[in-house]
Every structure is written in C-alpha cells, then in structure tokens.
Amino acid sequence: VKLDREERPDVDKIYMTFVQATTGSGGWPMSVWLTPDLKPVVGGTYFPPESKFGRPGFPDICKQIGDAWKNDRQRLIDSGNDVVKKLREVFASKPSSGQKLDHSVLEKAYARIASQYDEENKGFGAAPKFPRPVTFNFLLRHMYRKGKTSPEGAEALSMTLETLDVMAKGGIRDHLGGGFHRYAVDQHWHVPHFEKMLYDQAQLAISYLEAFQITRKERYADVASDILDYVLSDMTSPEGGFYSAEDADSVIEEGKPDHAEGAFYVWEYDEVNSLLGEEKAAWFNAMYGVVKGGNAPVGSDPHEEFKNKNILIQRMDAAGVADKFKVSKQAVDKAMSDARQRLKTARDKRPRPHLDDKIITAWNGLMISAFAKAGQILPDGDKYRQAAMKATSFIRDHMYDSSNQTLYRIYRGERSGIEGFLDDHAFLINGLLDLYETTFDIRWIEWAAELQERQDALFWDSDHGGYFATEAGSKNILLRMKDDYDGAEPSANSIAVMNLLRLNHMLGNAQTLEKAQSSLDSFSVNLSNQPSGMPQMLVAVDHFLHPTRQIVFAADPASSLLIEMKRQLNEIFIPGKVVLLADGKEGQQFLSTHLAFIQSVSRLDNKATAYICEDYVCQRPVNTLDAFVSRLRP
C-alpha cells in the first residue's frame, strides 16, 4: 500500500515514530511491514532495489520477512504487539505535572536557543540549515518583552535579522522566480534542496513582514512581496486555493528522460554571458557569484551534481557592483532588474519541476494568515488581502460541509473523503482570525468560532488537556497522538492554544481560556525540558503570561479615518494584540452577544473612534489620528 503522508499525516506520524525508535533515524521514503492488524514489525527509510554496500535491498527484505511470517509467525505478532504497547506507553495522555508555567520557561528557552546560534554563518545549529520561522516568532516576541534596546532584546533581534538577511541573499532563495527552497545542505545557505513547500512560503513571508514592521527597512518588505508574488503566480489554483509544493528535480532537456535536482534553477557561466552580453553579465556575475567552473562550495557538492553549474547567491549589493565597475548605482539597479527578468524568461522555457497540485486545508490556513497579514502591513497590500479572501471562500465552498460542520483535508479537482485533522482546523482558524482583523468581515470570526467548537468536539483531551491529532474512533489508527514539537510546520497544539487565547479576548468565552491553560499545563514538562523544540508553544506561553492589548474601533468600515488609524496601527509590531470593529451593524451585534463591553462602544462626535484597552480595561477613547498614534507610541 502506497500512502501519501500529506494526505494521512496521522498514519505517517505513528509509523515514523516506530522507525525512529527502532532504527535511531527517520526520513522519507519510509517503508514499514505490518501484521494484518496493522502493527509494525520491521521498518526503515530508503531500501535500494538490490542489496549492496552492506545495505539490504527491498526484495531481499520482503523475502526474509515472508519467510519469517511463514515459519515464525507468532514471534512477529508478539514483536508487533510489544512495539505498540511501548508506543502507547510513551504517547499515552498524561496528567499535568503540576509545574506552574512562569517567565522562567521563557528565559530558559531563550538561553538554549541563543546557545545554538551560528555566529559565523547565521541560523541555528549546523548543516543542513533549515529555515526556522517558529524560532523567529519566539525571538521577536522575546525582543518585544525585553525591549529593543536592552542587551537581550537587541541580541534576539540581531539573531533574527542576521539570519533573515543571509537567507535572503543565499542560494536557498530563488532570486529569479521568488520564494524559498526547503533547506540548504551546507552551512553557508548556498546549495539547497530545491523543493519548494507552501508551508515554508507562508511562514517565511510572515517572518519578513514582522521584520519590516520592526525595522521599517524596505528590503524585508521586498522579500515578503517576492514570496507572496511567487505563490500567486505559480502555486495558486484558478479558483483561489493554494497548491502544496514544487519538486526539487526536473528533466534536464524536454523530451529526454534524464533529470536532475535543481536542473530548472542552475546556470552555466557561458549561458549567462550569452543571455546578458559581456558588460551586464560581468555585473550580474559579480552580484550573484557566477563563475566558470560552477560556484558550489567545496564539500557542499560531494557527488559533483553541480559541476560547472551556478546556484545564484547574492555576493554583492548594487552599491558594491557600482563601486567595482565605476558606474552609478542607478545604472546597476536597472541593469540587474532587466537581467533577472531576461534570465527568468529564458528559465521559463525549461521543463518545470513537477507541481504537486493538491490543496491541503492546513497549509492553506497558514498561507491565508500570510496573505492576510500582508494585507495589513504592506502599503500595496490590497491584492494580498484579496488573495486571502478568495482562498478562504474556496475552502468554505469546496472543502467544508456546513450541514454537518465537517471540514475536509484534501482537494484535487474534487474534494477527497479525508476529513480534516487537528492541524487543518487549527491552522484554518488562525487564518480566519487574521483575516477578520484585516477585513473586519464578521463572517470570518463567526466561522472561526464554529470551527473551534467542532475542533473541541473531535480532538479535545477532556482528561488531561491538549488536543489529539485525530478524532476518537478513527479507522485504522493504532493510537491517538498529541503533537507538541515544532518541525517544518508549527505544532497544531501550539497554534490551537494561541487560537484559544485570541478567541477568549475576541469573544469573551471563559471556556477557551480554561482550555488554553489546561493545554499549556499538559505540555509543561516538555516545555521545561525541551523548550527550544517548542518555540511556537512558547509564543502561546508568552501571550498567556502577559496582558493583552485590545484595540476596538467604533466606525463605519469605509471611514477614511479608520483606514488611516489601521495603517498607523499596522506599522507597529505589537504581538498578541486583538483588533475588533464595532460597526453599529451585524458585526457589532455578533460581538456584543459574546462581549457585553462591545455593546457600549460608540463613535464620538460621529467620527471613527478608537478604544485602546489592556485586558478590557480601557483608556479614554480618541477620535483623532494624532491622539491615536500618541497612545500607540507612548
């Protein structure tokens, strides 16, 4: 049975845990041999077609297991039973440790993460170098609490910005088509694994947007726009949903079977010179490190896959190129813009990597968040806001059955029968809350509340808190697992806790706050012992431990003063804030049924009015832009 792990992450997680526990490592492709009742007996990652170099081949393993099943079946059955028993013991829902979460867990996590920082190459840990947006999320919030100018706050900001800068210049970024590749195989961020994943684009776009909010440096806004424009161009369906991924490899030449990793993206020196002409090619080569023998660093290409090939990496900025060639920076800027477009046009004629056109609800939720936040933060954000709204409408129309409140996970030409898991619900709820704060369309917060109720019914651990990844009674599932580790995607429980906290402040539901606290308590041991593996959960801890700022506007949504107030608000990095609109219509009516406070919110002198509150203890309302800005920037 061949299984797409993106369609069934629940099955993948169980058997990957088995493989890691029995072999000491994991990865994909993964092969696991099961008893008829689905209990694992043997597993591993890649097995070659034939046995060689001391590694067993796939046919030989099948024969050995077949012989054992024929001659010693009970031993295999007992082995499978024993493995499942141990897995159940490890992943059994456990009561809270009784440890009280306080600021010390944040301090401990920061110290651990800071100790892993690579001062020379930036990022965290050694090669391979993975983007870790969840780590940036924690560091930027730690910076906010400590203050930008405090030693620890300045260090947290510096580690984040330095890493974002190196990644933006690195080979891990597609400098022609936009977006980021999965990871760099070397410590220099130069040679990537060329796959492009939707969840990376979503999370990294938000990291660069927040860097722009904090610094107001245009280069971060440019990278964020670059990512989002790539997704709109290459990873968006005509109906508005977002596709999953583009492969790492592609055929080298149309009509021929040979293919190679990165074939679509790499360049030969003579090819660049031919396309750009001698002078402009010299400028381009200086900027992007293009050389005759190929530019993969020694040790980064052990199999010489990129011999005579160049992976674009920014070695010099426009000012540096201008100085080197004694020309104006303006001339270089224009020439490099033209050069990138010319190379992209030539590249677009090559065979493209395979597009995985599955539309996955969870990943779309992450991407909706990114587009919604871009709609708030970027000056030209309207097209991104529209993209978030279109994707959300697509999911509601095609991947949700409102008659029974069932969310589905996969769409490819048609909706599959796979119902949504915890991450599908949690990530989409997060996107809906972000989209509400961008548009003030009450439909999105209403749907978020509806999905939250459904999520609670399906996945909540009523004994010990937190959410299981799968619902009770799921077919063909050996055990229900609770995930708290932030990997390439954030843990669904981390996002779920943050959703609960936000919904408590938006809709005043005490049960959501109780569930958030119960969830954090259930993960307290791992938070204390392995904080650097759970940075997104630490973001929720940070939010839980500090007062929340609410900004409530009383205004017509089309008010020019409201629009300007929102623009000023979104120029400031205020993590964990909640923004609501009392519009005097259906939106205010819905909110006031949950938050009695909202009923009394009104416009002063019939002008857009802002109420700035902390845990709904509010300052005097203001209805001028200057007064509003002074309250935001005391």
XYZ file of C-alpha atoms in Angstrom:
634
model
C 0.000 0.000 0.000
C 1.492 3.325 -1.036
C 0.418 6.229 1.142
C 0.752 9.980 0.617
C 1.902 11.209 4.008
C 0.456 14.656 3.317
C -2.995 13.144 2.881
C -2.677 10.996 6.008
C -0.225 12.665 8.404
C -1.775 10.677 11.248
C -0.651 7.354 9.771
C 2.750 8.769 8.841
C 3.381 10.040 12.371
C 2.681 6.687 14.025
C 4.892 4.610 11.769
C 7.637 7.226 11.540
C 7.791 7.184 15.335
C 8.213 3.393 15.143
C 11.010 3.680 12.574
C 12.835 6.327 14.605
C 12.514 4.280 17.791
C 13.790 1.057 16.202
C 16.485 2.403 13.863
C 17.589 5.631 15.528
C 16.772 7.755 12.490
C 13.899 8.641 10.214
C 13.069 10.155 6.865
C 11.257 9.554 3.619
C 10.620 7.435 1.664
C 9.608 5.230 4.567
C 8.847 1.517 4.306
C 7.140 -0.399 7.108
C 5.996 -4.026 7.170
C 2.821 -4.615 9.178
C 0.857 -7.529 10.570
C -2.698 -7.903 9.220
C -3.936 -5.842 12.184
C -1.559 -3.025 11.175
C 1.060 -3.483 13.893
C 4.596 -2.697 12.675
C 7.315 -5.353 12.795
C 10.093 -4.029 10.536
C 10.705 -0.556 9.170
C 13.269 1.755 7.666
C 13.741 4.603 5.233
C 15.207 4.045 1.769
C 15.994 0.495 0.672
C 17.781 0.092 -2.703
C 16.436 -2.249 -5.392
C 19.358 -4.617 -4.742
C 21.463 -5.380 -1.677
C 24.815 -3.581 -1.825
C 27.357 -1.824 0.359
C 26.051 -3.733 3.367
C 22.542 -2.310 2.928
C 19.752 -4.820 2.305
C 17.707 -4.466 -0.856
C 13.939 -4.152 -0.834
C 13.256 -7.574 -2.484
C 15.602 -9.347 -0.064
C 13.893 -7.794 2.959
C 10.494 -8.814 1.602
C 11.730 -12.392 1.197
C 13.226 -12.513 4.702
C 10.055 -11.161 6.295
C 7.931 -13.512 4.185
C 9.995 -16.474 5.364
C 9.721 -15.332 8.985
C 5.948 -14.887 8.644
C 5.659 -18.379 7.221
C 7.960 -20.122 9.696
C 7.898 -17.992 12.854
C 4.663 -16.015 12.655
C 3.967 -15.822 16.373
C 7.311 -14.153 17.037
C 6.482 -11.386 14.575
C 2.991 -10.977 16.030
C 4.407 -10.788 19.557
C 7.004 -8.278 18.365
C 4.300 -6.098 16.829
C 2.197 -6.259 19.985
C 5.203 -5.314 22.108
C 6.049 -2.335 19.907
C 2.506 -0.997 20.001
C 2.359 -1.434 23.777
C 5.544 0.605 24.203
C 4.343 3.306 21.831
C 1.079 3.558 23.749
C 3.004 3.964 26.996
C 5.147 6.730 25.502
C 2.273 8.626 23.915
C -0.433 7.950 26.471
C -2.288 11.053 27.564
C -0.751 12.069 30.871
C -1.966 14.339 33.657
C -0.357 17.711 34.207
C 2.925 17.626 36.095
C 1.670 20.344 38.384
C 4.546 22.571 37.281
C 3.472 26.184 37.154
C 4.451 27.892 33.932
C 6.086 31.239 34.561
C 8.617 33.548 32.940
C 11.469 31.187 33.805
C 10.458 28.823 30.983
C 10.810 31.714 28.509
C 14.205 32.672 29.919
C 15.410 29.069 29.782
C 14.224 28.688 26.202
C 15.909 31.899 25.128
C 19.228 30.838 26.656
C 19.015 27.450 24.928
C 18.169 28.927 21.524
C 20.835 31.643 21.805
C 23.456 28.987 22.606
C 22.655 27.261 19.293
C 23.179 30.393 17.197
C 25.800 30.112 14.453
C 27.674 33.405 14.723
C 29.672 32.788 11.554
C 27.030 31.544 9.116
C 23.862 32.637 10.945
C 20.896 30.431 11.670
C 20.746 27.805 14.388
C 22.789 24.635 14.561
C 24.995 23.050 11.915
C 24.303 21.905 8.360
C 21.851 21.138 6.919
C 20.441 24.616 7.526
C 16.669 24.771 7.813
C 14.637 27.958 7.984
C 13.031 28.041 11.437
C 10.271 30.654 11.302
C 8.864 29.364 14.594
C 12.170 30.297 16.241
C 11.983 33.786 14.743
C 8.437 34.082 16.115
C 9.658 33.399 19.639
C 12.747 35.602 19.382
C 10.831 38.631 18.123
C 8.315 38.342 20.943
C 11.127 37.945 23.447
C 12.658 41.108 21.980
C 9.337 42.917 22.398
C 9.032 41.985 26.075
C 12.654 42.822 26.886
C 12.772 45.978 24.769
C 14.694 46.518 21.528
C 17.496 48.407 23.245
C 18.042 46.024 26.168
C 21.060 43.699 25.756
C 18.911 40.565 25.476
C 16.277 42.235 23.308
C 18.916 43.594 20.948
C 20.553 40.165 20.745
C 17.243 38.416 19.982
C 16.507 40.916 17.214
C 20.028 40.700 15.821
C 19.979 36.885 15.601
C 16.678 37.039 13.737
C 17.555 39.815 11.302
C 21.035 38.483 10.547
C 19.577 35.086 9.695
C 16.806 36.575 7.564
C 19.395 38.672 5.706
C 21.674 35.707 4.989
C 18.748 33.594 3.833
C 17.505 36.383 1.548
C 20.924 36.549 -0.111
C 21.512 32.793 -0.095
C 21.117 30.045 -2.625
C 18.158 28.840 -0.594
C 16.191 31.714 -2.138
C 15.037 31.703 -5.753
C 16.390 35.074 -6.878
C 14.566 34.965 -10.213
C 11.179 33.397 -9.565
C 10.665 34.178 -5.904
C 10.099 32.010 -2.872
C 12.411 29.808 -0.846
C 13.648 26.255 -1.256
C 13.230 23.698 1.534
C 16.682 23.914 3.168
C 20.408 24.326 2.489
C 22.582 21.205 2.578
C 25.617 23.238 3.659
C 26.323 25.671 6.478
C 26.651 28.577 4.018
C 22.958 28.651 2.970
C 24.261 28.156 -0.580
C 23.384 24.725 -2.001
C 19.705 23.998 -1.381
C 17.451 21.023 -1.583
C 15.434 22.682 -4.330
C 11.933 21.591 -3.327
C 9.542 24.460 -2.612
C 6.866 23.885 0.028
C 3.786 26.023 0.585
C 4.165 25.951 4.367
C 7.678 27.420 4.104
C 6.471 30.283 1.922
C 3.655 31.081 4.358
C 5.769 31.112 7.495
C 8.753 32.921 5.986
C 6.544 35.610 4.467
C 5.282 36.386 7.977
C 8.843 36.469 9.358
C 9.891 39.043 6.764
C 6.680 41.033 7.275
C 7.363 41.261 11.005
C 10.988 42.224 10.352
C 9.667 45.043 8.160
C 7.220 46.126 10.874
C 10.006 46.326 13.442
C 12.741 47.936 11.331
C 10.786 49.715 8.545
C 13.573 48.556 6.201
C 12.224 48.048 2.703
C 14.398 45.028 1.985
C 12.258 42.907 4.302
C 9.033 44.076 2.662
C 10.587 43.297 -0.728
C 11.393 39.702 0.266
C 7.903 39.202 1.700
C 6.323 40.520 -1.515
C 8.684 38.339 -3.539
C 7.455 35.228 -1.694
C 3.787 36.141 -1.954
C 4.000 37.066 -5.638
C 5.641 33.690 -6.337
C 2.766 31.896 -4.596
C 0.205 33.925 -6.559
C 1.993 33.230 -9.825
C 2.983 29.572 -9.504
C 1.130 27.965 -6.594
C -2.420 29.302 -6.816
C -5.307 27.477 -8.473
C -7.706 29.365 -10.752
C -10.346 29.034 -8.006
C -8.035 30.598 -5.419
C -6.776 27.646 -3.376
C -3.038 27.206 -2.874
C -1.106 24.207 -4.202
C 1.233 22.198 -1.980
C 4.712 22.058 -3.494
C 7.083 22.093 -6.435
C 9.561 19.218 -6.751
C 13.312 19.570 -6.383
C 14.254 17.863 -9.637
C 13.112 18.136 -13.229
C 14.096 16.780 -16.617
C 17.233 18.375 -17.987
C 16.016 18.619 -21.560
C 12.486 18.439 -22.959
C 11.682 15.041 -24.444
C 14.574 13.230 -22.768
C 14.328 11.070 -19.636
C 17.372 12.368 -17.755
C 16.528 14.534 -14.785
C 18.491 16.191 -12.015
C 17.995 18.080 -8.789
C 17.929 21.819 -9.408
C 18.069 21.456 -13.191
C 15.443 24.174 -13.584
C 17.313 26.652 -11.367
C 21.067 26.421 -12.101
C 23.146 28.277 -14.690
C 26.315 27.740 -16.675
C 28.694 30.678 -16.923
C 28.589 30.832 -20.739
C 24.789 30.681 -20.702
C 24.570 33.807 -18.533
C 27.101 35.651 -20.696
C 25.226 34.748 -23.865
C 21.905 35.975 -22.489
C 23.132 39.223 -20.947
C 26.075 40.341 -23.054
C 29.603 40.838 -21.772
C 29.192 44.041 -19.737
C 25.892 43.282 -17.999
C 26.934 39.660 -17.441
C 30.057 40.872 -15.642
C 27.890 42.958 -13.312
C 25.437 40.113 -12.795
C 28.159 37.546 -12.179
C 29.759 39.786 -9.577
C 26.443 40.271 -7.810
C 25.350 36.610 -7.871
C 28.634 34.730 -7.653
C 28.568 33.175 -11.136
C 31.939 31.663 -12.164
C 33.241 29.414 -14.946
C 33.646 26.152 -13.048
C 30.438 26.479 -11.069
C 30.088 28.032 -7.633
C 29.075 25.181 -5.295
C 31.459 25.410 -2.303
C 33.974 22.642 -1.703
C 32.280 19.957 0.351
C 28.774 21.129 -0.494
C 28.522 19.026 -3.667
C 30.203 15.672 -2.877
C 28.682 13.903 -5.903
C 29.548 16.759 -8.291
C 25.921 17.211 -9.297
C 26.585 20.917 -9.788
C 29.928 20.762 -11.569
C 30.115 23.746 -13.950
C 26.737 24.885 -12.612
C 25.991 28.047 -10.677
C 23.418 28.416 -7.919
C 22.620 32.119 -7.675
C 23.696 33.602 -4.343
C 23.979 37.328 -3.721
C 27.637 38.139 -3.087
C 27.440 41.881 -3.601
C 24.757 44.562 -3.485
C 24.136 47.162 -6.179
C 26.344 49.719 -4.454
C 29.203 47.218 -4.338
C 28.834 46.375 -8.021
C 28.681 50.076 -8.895
C 31.887 50.710 -6.974
C 33.657 47.713 -8.526
C 32.823 48.715 -12.101
C 32.874 52.507 -11.555
C 29.284 53.082 -12.665
C 26.247 54.580 -10.954
C 24.131 52.565 -8.548
C 21.038 53.573 -10.520
C 22.549 52.033 -13.664
C 23.274 48.811 -11.791
C 19.784 48.660 -10.274
C 18.149 48.974 -13.681
C 20.557 46.580 -15.375
C 20.122 43.906 -12.689
C 16.338 44.180 -12.792
C 16.470 43.712 -16.565
C 18.965 40.849 -16.212
C 16.848 38.967 -13.701
C 13.825 39.280 -15.957
C 15.792 38.141 -19.008
C 17.134 35.085 -17.192
C 13.712 34.267 -15.789
C 12.203 34.432 -19.279
C 14.879 32.026 -20.521
C 14.397 29.764 -17.499
C 10.651 29.600 -18.041
C 11.327 27.813 -21.339
C 12.977 24.926 -19.477
C 10.939 21.918 -18.310
C 9.438 22.894 -14.956
C 9.633 20.783 -11.818
C 6.509 18.770 -11.101
C 3.791 20.756 -9.350
C 2.010 18.967 -6.518
C -1.410 20.469 -7.076
C -3.092 19.038 -4.002
C -4.833 21.739 -1.995
C -4.349 20.961 1.711
C -6.553 22.785 4.193
C -3.899 23.094 6.914
C -1.288 24.593 4.606
C -3.868 26.886 3.050
C -4.665 28.115 6.556
C -1.015 29.079 7.022
C -0.965 30.817 3.646
C -4.205 32.687 4.349
C -2.550 34.059 7.502
C 0.428 35.262 5.480
C -1.682 36.980 2.821
C -3.979 38.491 5.454
C -1.027 39.914 7.392
C 0.479 41.267 4.171
C -2.855 42.958 3.562
C -2.440 44.692 6.904
C 1.262 45.549 6.808
C 2.344 46.239 3.222
C 1.475 49.604 1.626
C 0.288 47.840 -1.552
C -1.358 45.010 0.358
C -4.794 45.030 -1.260
C -4.013 42.258 -3.773
C -2.765 40.085 -0.928
C -5.908 40.734 1.098
C -7.962 39.747 -1.933
C -5.947 36.518 -2.286
C -6.600 35.615 1.358
C -10.330 36.217 0.920
C -10.506 34.198 -2.303
C -8.672 31.224 -0.772
C -10.898 31.302 2.302
C -14.029 31.384 0.171
C -12.676 28.469 -1.869
C -12.187 26.343 1.242
C -15.615 27.236 2.569
C -17.281 26.448 -0.759
C -15.351 23.288 -1.687
C -13.783 21.793 1.453
C -16.434 22.358 4.117
C -19.870 20.822 4.585
C -21.852 23.359 6.584
C -24.766 20.940 7.048
C -22.731 18.857 9.494
C -19.806 21.249 10.124
C -17.300 18.844 8.560
C -14.009 20.225 7.284
C -12.130 18.185 4.689
C -8.374 17.987 4.215
C -7.636 17.484 0.505
C -8.917 18.908 -2.768
C -7.548 17.926 -6.168
C -10.076 18.511 -8.889
C -12.655 17.436 -6.344
C -12.891 17.090 -2.594
C -11.486 13.854 -1.198
C -13.258 11.929 1.535
C -10.478 12.528 4.077
C -11.859 14.631 6.901
C -9.748 17.325 8.485
C -7.289 16.593 11.267
C -6.343 18.862 14.141
C -3.862 20.864 12.052
C -6.479 21.530 9.363
C -8.836 23.011 11.936
C -6.240 24.902 13.976
C -4.335 26.437 11.055
C -7.534 27.487 9.299
C -8.960 29.050 12.477
C -5.725 31.024 12.834
C -6.039 32.219 9.239
C -9.661 33.226 9.771
C -8.821 35.299 12.849
C -6.046 37.063 10.931
C -8.379 37.651 8.005
C -11.037 39.127 10.282
C -8.504 41.599 11.683
C -7.578 42.529 8.111
C -11.081 42.923 6.672
C -13.398 43.266 9.705
C -15.762 40.908 7.858
C -17.677 39.272 10.706
C -18.243 36.087 8.668
C -14.672 35.010 9.291
C -14.769 35.248 13.070
C -18.172 33.528 13.086
C -16.750 30.636 11.075
C -13.649 30.515 13.284
C -15.857 30.144 16.367
C -17.876 27.414 14.642
C -14.730 25.508 13.667
C -13.349 25.877 17.182
C -16.445 24.197 18.622
C -16.052 21.382 16.105
C -12.339 21.038 16.891
C -13.118 20.792 20.602
C -15.706 18.082 19.981
C -13.421 15.992 17.772
C -9.965 16.300 19.270
C -10.039 17.670 22.846
C -8.497 15.513 25.585
C -11.070 16.012 28.317
C -8.957 14.086 30.826
C -5.645 15.886 30.643
C -5.955 18.830 28.254
C -4.481 19.495 24.846
C -5.674 18.127 21.522
C -5.163 14.759 19.880
C -4.153 14.841 16.218
C -7.014 12.507 15.271
C -10.573 12.059 16.439
C -11.672 9.197 18.669
C -12.579 6.025 16.811
C -10.547 6.876 13.686
C -10.332 3.840 11.431
C -7.000 2.055 11.043
C -5.252 4.168 13.682
C -3.317 2.268 16.344
C -3.119 5.120 18.818
C -4.075 8.767 19.212
C -1.079 11.039 19.452
C -0.642 14.563 20.768
C 1.997 16.545 18.932
C 3.839 19.419 20.584
C 7.099 19.594 18.613
C 7.517 22.374 16.056
C 9.029 20.925 12.896
C 8.802 22.250 9.347
C 5.237 23.136 10.280
C 4.304 24.507 13.679
C 2.738 22.058 16.103
C -1.034 22.081 15.725
C -1.331 22.241 19.512
C 0.843 25.378 19.590
C -1.430 27.123 17.106
C -4.543 25.749 18.818
C -3.544 27.237 22.183
C -2.930 30.617 20.582
C -6.328 30.424 18.872
C -7.986 29.738 22.224
C -6.304 32.744 23.801
C -7.271 35.013 20.908
C -10.859 33.796 20.877
C -11.097 34.412 24.604
C -10.169 38.055 24.057
C -12.302 38.409 20.934
C -15.439 36.658 22.147
C -15.047 36.546 25.922
C -15.578 32.784 26.218
C -14.153 31.662 29.567
C -14.051 28.050 28.371
C -11.474 28.889 25.719
C -9.202 30.401 28.367
C -9.636 27.320 30.556
C -8.774 25.046 27.639
C -5.703 27.145 26.819
C -4.439 26.914 30.389
C -5.199 23.194 30.571
C -3.300 22.647 27.302
C -0.253 24.553 28.490
C -0.312 22.594 31.748
C -0.425 19.312 29.817
C 2.722 20.258 27.891
C 4.546 21.848 30.841
C 7.084 19.034 31.293
C 8.246 19.192 27.671
C 8.193 22.991 27.764
C 10.557 22.886 30.725
C 12.789 20.091 29.418
C 12.873 20.790 25.665
C 11.887 24.428 25.209
C 13.929 25.017 22.054
C 11.923 22.282 20.301
C 8.652 24.093 21.023
C 9.183 27.774 20.137
C 5.648 28.257 18.810
C 4.185 26.885 22.036
C 6.425 29.373 23.856
C 4.775 32.148 21.829
C 1.477 30.997 23.343
C 3.064 30.885 26.819
C 4.326 34.436 26.304
C 0.836 35.565 25.315
C -0.731 33.748 28.266
C 1.634 35.291 30.827
C 1.266 38.904 29.667
C -1.695 41.285 29.430
C -3.324 41.512 26.015
C -3.866 44.808 24.235
C -7.225 45.210 22.573
C -7.842 47.926 20.030
C -11.560 48.361 19.404
C -12.666 50.724 16.660
C -16.151 52.201 16.560
C -16.547 53.233 12.941
C -18.027 52.661 9.548
C -15.699 50.172 7.781
C -15.278 52.625 4.883
C -14.291 55.563 7.112
C -11.125 57.243 5.848
C -10.090 57.987 9.434
C -10.480 54.310 10.363
C -8.388 53.284 7.361
C -5.626 55.696 8.378
C -5.775 54.554 12.016
C -5.426 50.939 10.882
C -2.475 51.874 8.674
C -0.712 53.513 11.601
C -1.521 50.571 13.873
C -0.139 48.043 11.412
C 3.154 49.896 11.150
C 3.864 48.907 14.760
C 4.875 45.450 15.961
C 2.512 44.619 18.845
C 2.490 40.831 19.209
C -0.662 39.246 20.561
C -2.850 42.296 20.097
C -6.544 41.852 19.310
C -8.314 44.231 16.909
C -12.112 44.457 16.694
C -14.601 46.669 14.870
C -17.868 47.881 16.383
C -19.567 48.835 13.128
C -23.021 49.600 14.547
C -24.413 46.770 12.407
C -24.296 42.961 12.229
C -20.654 42.776 13.246
C -21.141 44.700 16.465
C -24.323 42.776 17.180
C -22.497 39.426 16.915
C -19.545 40.573 19.022
C -21.766 42.079 21.714
C -23.583 38.766 22.223
C -20.227 37.433 23.426
C -18.602 40.561 24.880
C -21.060 42.826 26.681
C -18.433 45.585 26.611
C -18.796 45.896 22.827
C -22.448 46.920 23.123
C -21.456 50.206 24.758
C -18.715 51.086 22.267
C -19.773 54.037 20.122
C -18.394 56.824 17.951
C -17.552 60.171 19.498
C -18.922 63.110 17.507
C -19.910 60.594 14.816
C -16.225 60.103 13.930
C -14.194 56.904 13.852
C -13.192 56.317 17.465
C -10.529 54.054 18.960
C -10.679 52.369 22.351
C -7.238 51.156 23.450
C -7.519 48.637 26.253
C -5.475 46.160 28.244
C -7.488 43.079 29.224
C -10.523 45.313 28.501
C -9.542 47.998 30.947
C -9.700 50.905 28.526
C -8.156 54.330 28.264
C -10.343 57.251 27.277
C -11.463 56.850 23.657
C -9.839 59.002 20.982
C -11.162 60.157 17.626
C -8.211 61.975 16.067
C -5.270 60.408 14.307
C -2.668 62.281 16.362
C -4.216 61.201 19.662
C -4.453 57.597 18.458
C -0.824 57.478 17.352
C 0.397 59.045 20.591
C -1.451 56.350 22.557
C 0.146 53.617 20.449
C 3.625 55.128 20.710
C 3.806 56.470 24.272
